[in-house]
PDB file of C-alpha atoms in Angstrom:
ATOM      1  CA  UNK A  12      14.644-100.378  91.994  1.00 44.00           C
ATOM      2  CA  UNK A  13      16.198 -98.654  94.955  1.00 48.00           C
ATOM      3  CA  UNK A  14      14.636 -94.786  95.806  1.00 59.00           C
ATOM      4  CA  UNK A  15      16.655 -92.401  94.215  1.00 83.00           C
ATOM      5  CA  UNK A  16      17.282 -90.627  97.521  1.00 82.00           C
ATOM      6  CA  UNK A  17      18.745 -93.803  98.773  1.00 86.00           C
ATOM      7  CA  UNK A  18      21.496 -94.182  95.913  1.00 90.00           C
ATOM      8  CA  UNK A  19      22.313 -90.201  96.240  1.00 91.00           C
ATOM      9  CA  UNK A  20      22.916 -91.333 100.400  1.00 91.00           C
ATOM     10  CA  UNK A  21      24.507 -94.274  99.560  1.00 92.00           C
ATOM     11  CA  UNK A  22      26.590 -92.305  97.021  1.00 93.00           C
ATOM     12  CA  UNK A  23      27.279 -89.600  99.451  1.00 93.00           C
ATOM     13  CA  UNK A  24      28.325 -91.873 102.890  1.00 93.00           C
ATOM     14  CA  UNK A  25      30.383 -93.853 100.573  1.00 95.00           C
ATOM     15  CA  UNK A  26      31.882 -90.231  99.751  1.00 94.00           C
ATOM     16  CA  UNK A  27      32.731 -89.334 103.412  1.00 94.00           C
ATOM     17  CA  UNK A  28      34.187 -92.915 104.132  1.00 95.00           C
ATOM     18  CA  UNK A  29      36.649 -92.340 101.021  1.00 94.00           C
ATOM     19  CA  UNK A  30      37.838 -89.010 102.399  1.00 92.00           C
ATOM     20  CA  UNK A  31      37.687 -90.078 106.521  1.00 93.00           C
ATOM     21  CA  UNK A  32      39.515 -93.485 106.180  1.00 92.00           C
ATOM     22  CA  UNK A  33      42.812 -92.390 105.238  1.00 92.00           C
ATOM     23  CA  UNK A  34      42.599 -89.144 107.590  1.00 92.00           C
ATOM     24  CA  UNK A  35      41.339 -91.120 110.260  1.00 92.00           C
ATOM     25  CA  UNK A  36      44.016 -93.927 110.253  1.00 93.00           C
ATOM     26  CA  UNK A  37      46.178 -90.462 110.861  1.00 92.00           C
ATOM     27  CA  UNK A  38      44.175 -89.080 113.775  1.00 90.00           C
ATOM     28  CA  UNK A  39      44.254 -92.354 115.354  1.00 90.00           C
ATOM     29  CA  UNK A  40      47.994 -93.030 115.153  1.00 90.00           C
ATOM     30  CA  UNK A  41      48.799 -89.660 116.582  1.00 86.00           C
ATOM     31  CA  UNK A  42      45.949 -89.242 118.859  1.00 83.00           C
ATOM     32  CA  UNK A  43      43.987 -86.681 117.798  1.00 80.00           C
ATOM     33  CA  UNK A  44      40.580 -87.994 118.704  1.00 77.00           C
ATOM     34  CA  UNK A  45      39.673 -84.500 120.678  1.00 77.00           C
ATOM     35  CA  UNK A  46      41.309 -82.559 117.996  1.00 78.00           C
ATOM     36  CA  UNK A  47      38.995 -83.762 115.069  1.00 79.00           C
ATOM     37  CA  UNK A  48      36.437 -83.520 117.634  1.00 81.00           C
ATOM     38  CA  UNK A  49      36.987 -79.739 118.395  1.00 81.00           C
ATOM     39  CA  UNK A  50      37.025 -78.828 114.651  1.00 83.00           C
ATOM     40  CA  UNK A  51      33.654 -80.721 113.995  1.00 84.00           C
ATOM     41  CA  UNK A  52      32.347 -78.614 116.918  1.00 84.00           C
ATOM     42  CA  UNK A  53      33.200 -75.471 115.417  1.00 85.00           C
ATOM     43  CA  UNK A  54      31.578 -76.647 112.332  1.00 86.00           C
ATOM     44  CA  UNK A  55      28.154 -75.193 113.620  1.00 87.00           C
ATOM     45  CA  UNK A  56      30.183 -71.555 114.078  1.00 87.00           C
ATOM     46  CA  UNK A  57      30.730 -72.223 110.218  1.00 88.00           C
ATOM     47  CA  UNK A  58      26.640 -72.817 109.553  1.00 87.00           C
ATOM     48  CA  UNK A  59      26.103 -69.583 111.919  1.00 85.00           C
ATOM     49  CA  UNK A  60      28.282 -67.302 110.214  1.00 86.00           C
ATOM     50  CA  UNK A  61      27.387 -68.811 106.803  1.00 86.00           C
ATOM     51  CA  UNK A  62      23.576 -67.943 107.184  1.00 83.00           C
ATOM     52  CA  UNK A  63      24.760 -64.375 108.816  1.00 83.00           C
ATOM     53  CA  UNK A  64      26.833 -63.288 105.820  1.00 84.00           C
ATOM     54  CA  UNK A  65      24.522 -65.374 102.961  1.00 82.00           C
ATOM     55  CA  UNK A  66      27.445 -67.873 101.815  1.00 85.00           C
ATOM     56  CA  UNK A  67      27.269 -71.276 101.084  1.00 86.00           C
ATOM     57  CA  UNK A  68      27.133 -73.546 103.990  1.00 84.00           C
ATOM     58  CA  UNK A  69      30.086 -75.479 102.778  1.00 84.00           C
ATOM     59  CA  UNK A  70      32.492 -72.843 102.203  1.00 87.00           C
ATOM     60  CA  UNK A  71      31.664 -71.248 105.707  1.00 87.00           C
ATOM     61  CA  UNK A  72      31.519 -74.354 107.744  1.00 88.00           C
ATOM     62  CA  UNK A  73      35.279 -74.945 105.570  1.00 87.00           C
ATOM     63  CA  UNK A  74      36.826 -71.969 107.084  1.00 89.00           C
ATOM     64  CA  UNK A  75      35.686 -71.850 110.657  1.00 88.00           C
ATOM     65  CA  UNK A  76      37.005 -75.881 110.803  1.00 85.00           C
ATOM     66  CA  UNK A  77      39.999 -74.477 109.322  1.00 86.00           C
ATOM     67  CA  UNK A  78      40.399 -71.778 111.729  1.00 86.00           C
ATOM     68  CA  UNK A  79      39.876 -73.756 114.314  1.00 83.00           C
ATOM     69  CA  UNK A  80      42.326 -76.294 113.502  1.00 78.00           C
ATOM     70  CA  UNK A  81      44.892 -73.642 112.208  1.00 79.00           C
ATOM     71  CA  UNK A  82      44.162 -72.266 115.780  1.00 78.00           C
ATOM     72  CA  UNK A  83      44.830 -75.221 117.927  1.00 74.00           C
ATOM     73  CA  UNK A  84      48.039 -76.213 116.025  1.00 71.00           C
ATOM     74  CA  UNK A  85      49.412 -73.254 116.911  1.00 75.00           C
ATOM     75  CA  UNK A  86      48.532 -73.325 120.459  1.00 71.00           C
ATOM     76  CA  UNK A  87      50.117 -76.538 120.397  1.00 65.00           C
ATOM     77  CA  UNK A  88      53.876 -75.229 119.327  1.00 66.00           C
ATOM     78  CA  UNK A  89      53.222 -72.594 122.373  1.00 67.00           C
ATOM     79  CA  UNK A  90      53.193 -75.190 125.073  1.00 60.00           C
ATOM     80  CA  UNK A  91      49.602 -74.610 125.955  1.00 59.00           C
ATOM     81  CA  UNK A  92      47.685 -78.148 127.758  1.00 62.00           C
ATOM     82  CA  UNK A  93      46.113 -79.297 124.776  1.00 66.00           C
ATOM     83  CA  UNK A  94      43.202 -81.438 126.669  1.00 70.00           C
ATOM     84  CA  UNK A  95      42.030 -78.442 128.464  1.00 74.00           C
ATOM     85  CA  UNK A  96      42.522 -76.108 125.408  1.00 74.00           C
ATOM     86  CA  UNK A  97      40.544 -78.595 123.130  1.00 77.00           C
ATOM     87  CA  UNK A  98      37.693 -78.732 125.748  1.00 78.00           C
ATOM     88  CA  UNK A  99      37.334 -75.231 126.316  1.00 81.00           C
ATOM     89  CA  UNK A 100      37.390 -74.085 122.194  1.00 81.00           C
ATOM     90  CA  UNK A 101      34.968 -77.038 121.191  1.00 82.00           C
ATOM     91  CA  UNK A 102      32.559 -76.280 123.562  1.00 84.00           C
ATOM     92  CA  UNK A 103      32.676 -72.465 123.201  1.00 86.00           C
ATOM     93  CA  UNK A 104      32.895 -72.924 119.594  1.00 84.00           C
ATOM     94  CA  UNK A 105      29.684 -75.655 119.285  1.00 85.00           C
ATOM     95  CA  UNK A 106      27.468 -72.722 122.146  1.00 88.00           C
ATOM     96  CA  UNK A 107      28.373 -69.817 119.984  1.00 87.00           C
ATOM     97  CA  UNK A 108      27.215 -71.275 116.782  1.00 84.00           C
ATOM     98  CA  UNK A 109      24.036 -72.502 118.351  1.00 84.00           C
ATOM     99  CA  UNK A 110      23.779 -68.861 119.866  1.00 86.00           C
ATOM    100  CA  UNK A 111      24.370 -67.054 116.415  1.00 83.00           C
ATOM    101  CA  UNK A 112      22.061 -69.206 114.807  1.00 81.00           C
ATOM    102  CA  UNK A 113      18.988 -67.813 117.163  1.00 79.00           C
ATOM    103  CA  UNK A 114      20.071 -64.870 116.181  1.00 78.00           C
ATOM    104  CA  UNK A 115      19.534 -65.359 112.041  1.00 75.00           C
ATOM    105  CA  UNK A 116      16.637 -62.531 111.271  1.00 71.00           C
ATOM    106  CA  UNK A 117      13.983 -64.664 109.002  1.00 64.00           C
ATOM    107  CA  UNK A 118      15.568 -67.994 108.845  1.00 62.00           C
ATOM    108  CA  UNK A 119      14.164 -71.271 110.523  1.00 65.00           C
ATOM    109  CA  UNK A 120      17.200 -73.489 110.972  1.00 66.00           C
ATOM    110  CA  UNK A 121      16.732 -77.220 111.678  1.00 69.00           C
ATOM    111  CA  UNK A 122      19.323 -77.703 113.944  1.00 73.00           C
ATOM    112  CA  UNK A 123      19.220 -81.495 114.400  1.00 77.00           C
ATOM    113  CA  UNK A 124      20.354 -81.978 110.716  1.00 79.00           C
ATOM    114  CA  UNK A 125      23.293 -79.940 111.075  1.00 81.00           C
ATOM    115  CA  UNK A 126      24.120 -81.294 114.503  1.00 82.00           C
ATOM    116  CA  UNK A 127      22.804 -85.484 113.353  1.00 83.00           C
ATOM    117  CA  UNK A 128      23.371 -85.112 110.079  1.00 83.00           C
ATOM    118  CA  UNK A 129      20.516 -85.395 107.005  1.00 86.00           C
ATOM    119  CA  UNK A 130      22.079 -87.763 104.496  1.00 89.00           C
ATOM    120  CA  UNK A 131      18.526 -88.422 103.143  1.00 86.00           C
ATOM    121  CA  UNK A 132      18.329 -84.877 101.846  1.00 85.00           C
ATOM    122  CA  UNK A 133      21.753 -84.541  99.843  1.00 88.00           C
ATOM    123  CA  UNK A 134      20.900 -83.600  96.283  1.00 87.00           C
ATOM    124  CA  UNK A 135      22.967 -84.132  93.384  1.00 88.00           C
ATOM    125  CA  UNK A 136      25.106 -80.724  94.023  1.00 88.00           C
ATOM    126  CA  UNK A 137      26.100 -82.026  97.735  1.00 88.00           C
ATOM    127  CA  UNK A 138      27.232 -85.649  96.097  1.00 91.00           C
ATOM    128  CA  UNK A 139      29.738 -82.845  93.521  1.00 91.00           C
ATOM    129  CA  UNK A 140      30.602 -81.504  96.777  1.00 90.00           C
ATOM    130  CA  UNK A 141      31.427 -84.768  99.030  1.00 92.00           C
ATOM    131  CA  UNK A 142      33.174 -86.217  96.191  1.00 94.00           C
ATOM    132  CA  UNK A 143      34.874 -83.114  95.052  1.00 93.00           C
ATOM    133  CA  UNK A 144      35.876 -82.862  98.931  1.00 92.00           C
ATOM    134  CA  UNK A 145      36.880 -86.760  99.006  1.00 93.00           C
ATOM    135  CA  UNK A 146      39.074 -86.252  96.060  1.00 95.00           C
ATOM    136  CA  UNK A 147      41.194 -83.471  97.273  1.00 93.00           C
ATOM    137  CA  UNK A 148      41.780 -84.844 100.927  1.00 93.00           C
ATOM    138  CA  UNK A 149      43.013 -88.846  99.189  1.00 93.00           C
ATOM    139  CA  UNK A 150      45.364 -86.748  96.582  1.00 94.00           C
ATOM    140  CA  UNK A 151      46.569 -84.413  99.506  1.00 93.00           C
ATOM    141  CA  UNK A 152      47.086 -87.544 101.873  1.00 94.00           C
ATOM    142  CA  UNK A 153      48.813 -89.727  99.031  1.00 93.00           C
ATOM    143  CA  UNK A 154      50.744 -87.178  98.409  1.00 93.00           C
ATOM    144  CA  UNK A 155      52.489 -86.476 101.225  1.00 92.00           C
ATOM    145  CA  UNK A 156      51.936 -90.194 102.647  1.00 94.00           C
ATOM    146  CA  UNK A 157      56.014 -91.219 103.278  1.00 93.00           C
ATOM    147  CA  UNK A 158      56.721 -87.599 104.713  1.00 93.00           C
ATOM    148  CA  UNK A 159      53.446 -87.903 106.853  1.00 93.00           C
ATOM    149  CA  UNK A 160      54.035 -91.387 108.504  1.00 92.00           C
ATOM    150  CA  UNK A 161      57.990 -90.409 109.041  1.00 93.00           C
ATOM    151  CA  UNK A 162      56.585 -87.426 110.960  1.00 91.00           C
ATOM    152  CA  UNK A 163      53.815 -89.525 112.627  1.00 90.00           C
ATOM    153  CA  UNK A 164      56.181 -91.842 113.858  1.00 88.00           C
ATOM    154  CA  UNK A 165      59.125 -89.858 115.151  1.00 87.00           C
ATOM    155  CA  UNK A 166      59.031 -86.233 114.582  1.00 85.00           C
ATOM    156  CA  UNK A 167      63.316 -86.017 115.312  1.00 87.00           C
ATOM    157  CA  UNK A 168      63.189 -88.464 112.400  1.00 88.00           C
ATOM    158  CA  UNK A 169      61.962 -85.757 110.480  1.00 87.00           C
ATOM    159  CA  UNK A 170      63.473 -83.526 111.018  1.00 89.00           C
ATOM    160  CA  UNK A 171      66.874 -85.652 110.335  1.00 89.00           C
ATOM    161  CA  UNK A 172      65.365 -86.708 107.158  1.00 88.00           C
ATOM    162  CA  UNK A 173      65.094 -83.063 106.309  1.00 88.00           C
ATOM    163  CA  UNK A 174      61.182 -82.729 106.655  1.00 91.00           C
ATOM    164  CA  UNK A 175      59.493 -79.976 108.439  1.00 89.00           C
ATOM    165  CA  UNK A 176      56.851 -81.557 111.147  1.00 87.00           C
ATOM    166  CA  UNK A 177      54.771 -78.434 111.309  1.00 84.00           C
ATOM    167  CA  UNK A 178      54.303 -78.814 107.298  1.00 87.00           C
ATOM    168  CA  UNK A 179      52.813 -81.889 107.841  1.00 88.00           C
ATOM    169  CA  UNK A 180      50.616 -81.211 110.963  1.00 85.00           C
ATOM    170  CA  UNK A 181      49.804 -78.200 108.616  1.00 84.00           C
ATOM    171  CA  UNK A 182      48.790 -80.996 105.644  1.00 88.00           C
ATOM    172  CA  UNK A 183      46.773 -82.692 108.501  1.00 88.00           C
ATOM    173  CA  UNK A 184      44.769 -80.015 109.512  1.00 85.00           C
ATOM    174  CA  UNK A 185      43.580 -78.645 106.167  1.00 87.00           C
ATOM    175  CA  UNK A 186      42.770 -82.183 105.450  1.00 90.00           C
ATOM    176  CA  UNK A 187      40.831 -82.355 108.319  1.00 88.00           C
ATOM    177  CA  UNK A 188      38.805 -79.051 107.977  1.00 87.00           C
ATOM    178  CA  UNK A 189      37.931 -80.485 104.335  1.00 89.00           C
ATOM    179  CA  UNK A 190      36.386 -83.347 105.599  1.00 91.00           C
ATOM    180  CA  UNK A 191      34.429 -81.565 108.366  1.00 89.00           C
ATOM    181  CA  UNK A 192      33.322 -79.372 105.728  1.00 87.00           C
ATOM    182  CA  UNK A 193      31.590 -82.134 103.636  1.00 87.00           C
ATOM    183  CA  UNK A 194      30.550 -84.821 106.242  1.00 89.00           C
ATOM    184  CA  UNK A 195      28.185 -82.188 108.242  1.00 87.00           C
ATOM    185  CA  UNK A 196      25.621 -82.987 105.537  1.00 82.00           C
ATOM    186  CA  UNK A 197      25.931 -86.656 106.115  1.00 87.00           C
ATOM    187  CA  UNK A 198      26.968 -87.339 109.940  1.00 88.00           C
ATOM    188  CA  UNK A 199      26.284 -84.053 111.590  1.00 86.00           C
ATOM    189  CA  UNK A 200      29.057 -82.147 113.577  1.00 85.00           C
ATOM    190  CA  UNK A 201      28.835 -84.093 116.835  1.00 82.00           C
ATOM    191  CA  UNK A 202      29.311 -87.726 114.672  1.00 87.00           C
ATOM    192  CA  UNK A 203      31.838 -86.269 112.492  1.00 89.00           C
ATOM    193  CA  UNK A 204      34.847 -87.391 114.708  1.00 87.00           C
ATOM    194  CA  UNK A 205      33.432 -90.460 114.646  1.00 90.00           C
ATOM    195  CA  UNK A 206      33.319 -91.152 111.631  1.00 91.00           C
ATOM    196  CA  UNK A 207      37.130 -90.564 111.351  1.00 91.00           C
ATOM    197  CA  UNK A 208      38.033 -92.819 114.903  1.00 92.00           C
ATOM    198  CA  UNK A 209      35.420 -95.735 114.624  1.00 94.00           C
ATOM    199  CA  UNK A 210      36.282 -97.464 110.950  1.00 95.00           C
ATOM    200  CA  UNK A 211      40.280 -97.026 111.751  1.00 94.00           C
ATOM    201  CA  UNK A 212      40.549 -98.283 114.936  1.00 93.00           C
ATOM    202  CA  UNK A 213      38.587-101.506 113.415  1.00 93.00           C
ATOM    203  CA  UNK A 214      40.819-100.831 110.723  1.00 93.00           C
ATOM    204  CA  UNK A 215      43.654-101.960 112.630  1.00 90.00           C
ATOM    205  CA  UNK A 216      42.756-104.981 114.169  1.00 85.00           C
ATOM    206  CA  UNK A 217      43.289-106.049 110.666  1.00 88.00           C
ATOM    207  CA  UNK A 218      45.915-104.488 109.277  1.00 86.00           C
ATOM    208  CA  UNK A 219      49.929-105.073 109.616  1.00 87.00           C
ATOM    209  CA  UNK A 220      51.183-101.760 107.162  1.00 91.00           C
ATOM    210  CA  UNK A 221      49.680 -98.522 107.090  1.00 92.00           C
ATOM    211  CA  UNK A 222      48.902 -98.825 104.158  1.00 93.00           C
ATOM    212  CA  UNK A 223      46.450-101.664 104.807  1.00 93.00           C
ATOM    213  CA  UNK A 224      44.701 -99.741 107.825  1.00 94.00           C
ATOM    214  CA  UNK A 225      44.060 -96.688 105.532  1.00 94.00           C
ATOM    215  CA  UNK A 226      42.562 -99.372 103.072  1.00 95.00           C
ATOM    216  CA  UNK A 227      40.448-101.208 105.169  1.00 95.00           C
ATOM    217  CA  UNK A 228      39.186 -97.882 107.027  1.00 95.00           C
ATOM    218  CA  UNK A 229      37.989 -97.039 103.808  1.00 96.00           C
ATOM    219  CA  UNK A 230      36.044 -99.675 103.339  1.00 96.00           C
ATOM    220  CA  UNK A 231      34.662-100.075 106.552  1.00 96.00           C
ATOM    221  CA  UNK A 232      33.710 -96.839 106.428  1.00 95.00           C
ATOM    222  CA  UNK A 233      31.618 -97.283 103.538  1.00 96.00           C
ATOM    223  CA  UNK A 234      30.472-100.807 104.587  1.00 96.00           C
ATOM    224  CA  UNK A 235      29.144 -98.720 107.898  1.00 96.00           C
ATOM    225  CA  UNK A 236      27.295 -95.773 105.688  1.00 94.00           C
ATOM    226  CA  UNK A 237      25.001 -98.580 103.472  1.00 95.00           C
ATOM    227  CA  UNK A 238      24.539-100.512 106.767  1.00 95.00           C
ATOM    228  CA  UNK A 239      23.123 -97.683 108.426  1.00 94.00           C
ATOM    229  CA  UNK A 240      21.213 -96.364 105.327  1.00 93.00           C
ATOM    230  CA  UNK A 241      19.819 -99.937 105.303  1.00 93.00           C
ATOM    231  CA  UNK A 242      18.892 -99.725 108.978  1.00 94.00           C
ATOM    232  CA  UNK A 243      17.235 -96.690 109.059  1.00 92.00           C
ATOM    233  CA  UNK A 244      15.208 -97.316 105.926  1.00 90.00           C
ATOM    234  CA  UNK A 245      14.077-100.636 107.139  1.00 91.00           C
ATOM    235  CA  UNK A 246      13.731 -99.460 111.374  1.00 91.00           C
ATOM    236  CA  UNK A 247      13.128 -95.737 110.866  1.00 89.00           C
ATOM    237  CA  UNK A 248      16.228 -94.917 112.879  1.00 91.00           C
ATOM    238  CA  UNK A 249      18.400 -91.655 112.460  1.00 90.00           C
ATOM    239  CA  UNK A 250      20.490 -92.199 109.710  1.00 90.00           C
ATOM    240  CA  UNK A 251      23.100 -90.781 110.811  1.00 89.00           C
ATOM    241  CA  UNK A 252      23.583 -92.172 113.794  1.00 91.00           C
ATOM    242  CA  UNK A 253      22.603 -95.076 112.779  1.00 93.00           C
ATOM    243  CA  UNK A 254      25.429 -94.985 110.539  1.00 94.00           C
ATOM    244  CA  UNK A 255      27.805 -94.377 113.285  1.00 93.00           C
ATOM    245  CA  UNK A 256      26.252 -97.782 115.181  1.00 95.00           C
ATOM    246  CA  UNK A 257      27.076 -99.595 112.798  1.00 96.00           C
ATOM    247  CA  UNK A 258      30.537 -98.838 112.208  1.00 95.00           C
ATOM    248  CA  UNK A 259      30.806 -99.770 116.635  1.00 94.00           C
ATOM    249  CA  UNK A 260      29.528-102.594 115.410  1.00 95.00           C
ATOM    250  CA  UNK A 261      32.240-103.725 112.899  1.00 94.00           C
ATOM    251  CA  UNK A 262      34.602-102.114 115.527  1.00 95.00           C
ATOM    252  CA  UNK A 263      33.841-104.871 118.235  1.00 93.00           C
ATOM    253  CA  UNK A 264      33.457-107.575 115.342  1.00 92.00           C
ATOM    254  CA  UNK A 265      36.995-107.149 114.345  1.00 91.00           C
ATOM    255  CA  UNK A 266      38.050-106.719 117.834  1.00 88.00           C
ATOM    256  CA  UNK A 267      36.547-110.273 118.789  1.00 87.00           C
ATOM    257  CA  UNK A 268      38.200-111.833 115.592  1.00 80.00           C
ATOM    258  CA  UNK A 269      41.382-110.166 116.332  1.00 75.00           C
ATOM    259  CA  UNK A 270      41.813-111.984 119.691  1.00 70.00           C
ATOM    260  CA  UNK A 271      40.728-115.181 118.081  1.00 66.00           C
TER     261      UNK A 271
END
């Protein structure tokens, strides 16, 4: 019989994969790589702020990603060089967290589980939260799944179909800053992103219809979280970047059977 804080890991990478795959087949079609990586960053402004004001983790590391993302769309519409903007809010965004935290009278932060990840440690109120989390980001992306993909692929599309691109970058980025909010228990903030870019891009070597790639990042996502649980129980490796390993593992696997 399995350790109990193995099935509540299991239960809770399996959680993050459900809510990543779909957003992540979306960050990878419209290159978003640094964005996702910029809100993870600012994730550890959320922790900061959250021990500073005596809120739950969660809900502060929620707004900050939010904020952040909110705040780079809009920089976005205003012409701004996105690759230097990115760069310049993720890292000031990941230093001032780490700053504020020092400055947290009376609390001793670990900051390698908020920066690695601690999926060992999730109790049974984090697995309400992941899952909670997972639901709302699949029924926000299934939702608006035809609108999203018309606006991924051609944004004068639609516009001529009559649907407002900024809604759906808008639809993106909350989605986004949900699943930063409940993967920093699991992955940490700097393996967050790639837990949305690894398991699509495998995802697509063997897919042919969205659709499929959404599916199949899914479960490679969750293939990758029990992989990595398995390796670091059995090696005594970090399991969250362990986790991550594994899914560049199943990312060169179905890149070698693709060109087969």
């Amino acid at each position: 019989m399995l350790d109990d804080f193995l099935v509540r890991a299991g239960l809770a990478g399996i959680g993050v994969a459900v809510a990543a795959g779909p957003l992540g087949s979306f960050v990878v079609w419209r290159r978003m790589a640094y964005f996702g990586d910029a809100t993870a960053h600012a994730a550890i402004l959320g922790v900061a702020l959250a021990l500073i004001f005596s809120v739950p983790v969660t809900a502060g590391t929620l707004i900050v990603a939010l904020a952040m993302a909110t705040g780079v769309s809009w920089l976005a519409t205003r012409g701004h060089a996105m690759d230097a903007t990115l760069g310049v809010l993720s890292h000031a965004a990941l230093a001032a967290g780490l700053v504020a935290i020092s400055f947290v009278p009376g609390v001793r932060v670990d900051l390698s589980a908020f920066l690695f990840g601690d999926i060992l440690a999730v109790g049974k109120s984090d697995i309400a939260v992941i899952w909670g989390g997972a639901a709302l980001v699949t029924a926000l992306i299934a939702w608006r799944w035809s609108p999203l993909l018309t606006a991924t692929l051609s944004e004068d599309l639609a516009v001529a179909s009559g649907i407002d691109p900024r809604r759906e970058r808008l639809v993106l980025t909350l989605a986004l800053a949900v699943v930063v909010a409940v993967a920093l228990k699991v992955v940490g903030a700097l393996l967050i992103a790639a837990m949305l870019i690894v398991p699509a891009a495998a995802a697509r070597s063997l897919s042919r219809v969205p659709e499929a790639m959404a599916f199949w990042a899914v479960a490679i996502g969750a293939l990758a979280a029990l992989g990595g649980l398995a390796m670091s129980y059995l090696g005594d490796t970090p399991a969250g970047p362990s986790i991550v390993v594994v899914a560049a593992g199943m990312f060169l696997l179905t890149t070698l059977v693709r060109r087969r």
